[in-house]
């Protein structure tokens, strides 16, 4: 047995070294995803409940803008008086996306000529119910829209 | 093992001075595993433990981003799966490993059962094991609801309805589980508390007892293998441990393949006001029960069919739980074909019901 | 009202006999009447209740009549004296008007309904122009010329048992209007002399509008009177159809009016929207209606070598191209989903983005300008391509995951192998590490 011992020892050392290396590599392949996972992603959290819809100077009085709210479109309007209001932009008739008509001072749906007044109430055409209203808050120059509690 | 005067043995000496771990190491060196051709079954306990470890690790990681609540559960899981780097992997690992763990625990339980390893002096080991089985299934049941998707919501409804069938305590248990009369956000909060706090604490405690008992008593030998007692057992360290490690790595590889090619679905967000999808059933490890209830007649000997069903399951469970005391013949070292038959029938019943649930899900 | 007492079967042959009978009935009925200080004794009801058909039918109907609800009774329309229990209740001195003849019915109802001062008492917002509108209608005009077959107020509203139009059991409730009009207009024998079609209601019931009203109960969709007018019912003239349809389909009407089709159709006397979409059997418009193939509406007029034909072909091609890109996008989304990627957000965004684009491009065809249609189709294509890119990114990610899996898998397999070798080494006989102890 002695003749093979030296070989055995070197083979054992090699195996040990390879094994250590392999285990290190394995640990690395575990640690790497964990570290990446724990690093905060760019979008910090999913907030379906509030969004910056526009900046104050962006919207002139008597104009409107469509923005993404959660997974649905919303419409932000600025009244002639300067006040901001926001509603769901999904028409309550057949779910087309509404738009703001400054000539009518109404929210208008191009699909079947439905009209909502500036409080979101359905006032003309097919829509059977008002647009869902959202809360609007001004944070500095940002217009923040959030779902009503 | 380690060459003399290596840094590791100096470290061990330092620790031994303070913790007395020398005894532990000596014990481990002496620990053997019986050889008799049944070794393969011995691995399932270790696999279950490994998978539990994966669950704890991935569960902890998920906790960093998961937000319990009817308005945020689904969205936060969606966030994890779509926006967090490797979030998809952690989530799928957690879901797949949960299923594999339940499977492994069942195999472990049945292999121990058929080898009659529950016989004295291992009654406590067996009973703590049964408790761990129950806790594992409770982990699965509570965790399943947390993504708050349609399947989970209605599966929980079915499950809590079944728990409500228990005689006397049924409705109270159901209310306790649900946090009310219906499955709702309250149920979600409650299940979250069970899943991340109560159950891990209970499981760890019972597991510690279970493992301690095994270490103290050594591995049981199956009755038939008694004839081979002349053979030396396999040393636990390094033989069994290395085999464990190889197997665990293999299980991990399997998990990785499953997560990459069959990632766990997100589903559709639960809507309590919509009607249940057709053929709704709980997760596979509960379907043997839910499918049975589909076949029970309305009344059996004047008693509500469902109540008879759940009592039968209860009695079956109790027989299994107390089998250490019931199987006198095994206790004496004799063969006990009756109990073997009971086990075979249970397995056949469960397999039949699960198959039916998936092949004929009305 | 009072409980009906069993009718006395008797033939009224002379006035005297009638008076005698009335006397008997009145005597018998007296003790049965519950005494009430507020109740006005309505002798019309008391007598007519006991008469044979058809004289007793008004009594039953009037119970549910809106006029009775408002406190009006027989005498308010028919005149007469409801307090007298004999035939003098119907004497001319009492102002008794009797039952009007068909030609007199509009005036009969209009006596109140066209009187703003009177109607203000009951409902200040109720219009009072029904009578004047009626005279402008085909029905009114023919009635004046002596045709008593045409509809008058009672034909549609009923007579003794008139229910307001906003209640679901009214014959002029929107969902019931087609059948009410169809009562005459779908009857070929009745309409034989008028030489107009009698299949309007049948055709209407196959339309999308009928689907909305009759099935979905969405009353924003039109029924007969929405397009033809209520009391001034007269089919819209050929040149004004776009205006009528444009009440709801505003964009389509505006574009059509700006298109070369308007002038051409008017010159040829072709009804505007109806020429392509039909008037009563308005089905869901499809892309198959557009283009140069046989079976399209364009082909009906435009010859294959004409500029109109070329424009039609171009417009159809633009829409088809958009639909091709949409198909590619949807296939990519399906592939991503099948590979296990989470694409519910991308799918939702795609549908939200593409739907208005599709509506826009199909609406734009009414301008009959191939270039503007192409432009809008390009916008749609860009929207579809955005979604396609998002889906493709997830497919790339899924493929990358599968590829990158090899790295940890390789490491694991290698370590497993090394561990196995280590195991073999440790368990080789003669190796000192093998023995316990």
Short mmCIF file of C-alpha atoms in Angstrom, two decimals, chain A residues 1 8 11-13 15-16 18-19 22-23 25-27 29 68 70-73 90 93-97 108 110-114 125-127, chain C residues 212 218 220-221 246-252 345 348-349 352-353 355-356 359 408 411-412 414-415 418-419 421-423 425 428-431 433:
data_model
loop_
_atom_site.label_atom_id
_atom_site.label_comp_id
_atom_site.label_asym_id
_atom_site.label_seq_id
_atom_site.Cartn_x
_atom_site.Cartn_y
_atom_site.Cartn_z
CA UNK A 1 0.00 0.00 0.00
CA UNK A 8 -3.11 8.76 -3.04
CA UNK A 11 -4.96 12.68 -5.55
CA UNK A 12 -6.70 13.33 -2.28
CA UNK A 13 -5.29 16.84 -2.13
CA UNK A 15 -9.90 16.13 -4.92
CA UNK A 16 -10.09 18.23 -1.79
CA UNK A 18 -11.50 20.67 -6.48
CA UNK A 19 -14.21 19.97 -3.97
CA UNK A 22 -16.73 23.42 -6.36
CA UNK A 23 -18.41 24.14 -3.08
CA UNK A 25 -18.65 28.07 -6.72
CA UNK A 26 -21.88 26.53 -5.54
CA UNK A 27 -22.12 28.92 -2.61
CA UNK A 29 -24.23 30.68 -7.28
CA UNK A 68 -51.97 55.66 -16.64
CA UNK A 70 -52.69 51.32 -12.12
CA UNK A 71 -53.60 49.30 -15.18
CA UNK A 72 -56.33 51.61 -16.46
CA UNK A 73 -56.37 55.01 -18.09
CA UNK A 90 -62.99 54.36 -18.95
CA UNK A 93 -71.02 52.79 -21.69
CA UNK A 94 -68.77 50.46 -23.67
CA UNK A 95 -65.40 51.17 -22.05
CA UNK A 96 -63.85 53.41 -24.70
CA UNK A 97 -61.30 55.93 -23.45
CA UNK A 108 -66.48 63.39 -24.19
CA UNK A 110 -65.74 59.59 -29.21
CA UNK A 111 -67.37 56.20 -29.59
CA UNK A 112 -71.01 57.12 -29.23
CA UNK A 113 -70.96 60.81 -28.42
CA UNK A 114 -71.40 60.31 -24.69
CA UNK A 125 -75.58 60.26 -24.78
CA UNK A 126 -75.50 56.57 -23.90
CA UNK A 127 -73.31 56.41 -20.74
CA UNK C 212 -78.50 46.17 -26.97
CA UNK C 218 -79.19 49.11 -22.67
CA UNK C 220 -79.10 54.10 -25.04
CA UNK C 221 -79.44 52.17 -28.29
CA UNK C 246 -74.75 61.05 -36.10
CA UNK C 247 -76.64 61.71 -32.90
CA UNK C 248 -74.64 58.87 -31.46
CA UNK C 249 -72.15 58.01 -34.17
CA UNK C 250 -70.84 61.56 -34.26
CA UNK C 251 -67.39 60.94 -35.69
CA UNK C 252 -68.61 58.64 -38.43
CA UNK C 345 -49.94 43.40 -17.47
CA UNK C 348 -53.92 44.17 -20.61
CA UNK C 349 -51.93 47.16 -21.83
CA UNK C 352 -56.14 48.88 -23.88
CA UNK C 353 -53.81 50.44 -26.43
CA UNK C 355 -58.70 48.90 -29.02
CA UNK C 356 -58.97 52.69 -29.50
CA UNK C 359 -61.91 51.93 -33.50
CA UNK C 408 -25.78 26.51 -11.53
CA UNK C 411 -21.83 23.54 -10.82
CA UNK C 412 -24.24 21.29 -8.93
CA UNK C 414 -19.80 18.84 -10.81
CA UNK C 415 -19.99 19.15 -7.03
CA UNK C 418 -16.76 15.42 -6.72
CA UNK C 419 -18.66 14.48 -3.57
CA UNK C 421 -15.51 10.70 -5.68
CA UNK C 422 -14.77 11.86 -2.18
CA UNK C 423 -17.18 9.31 -0.86
CA UNK C 425 -12.18 7.70 -1.61
CA UNK C 428 -12.13 2.59 0.00
CA UNK C 429 -11.10 -0.46 2.01
CA UNK C 430 -7.83 0.10 3.81
CA UNK C 431 -8.46 3.77 4.12
CA UNK C 433 -11.07 7.15 7.59
#
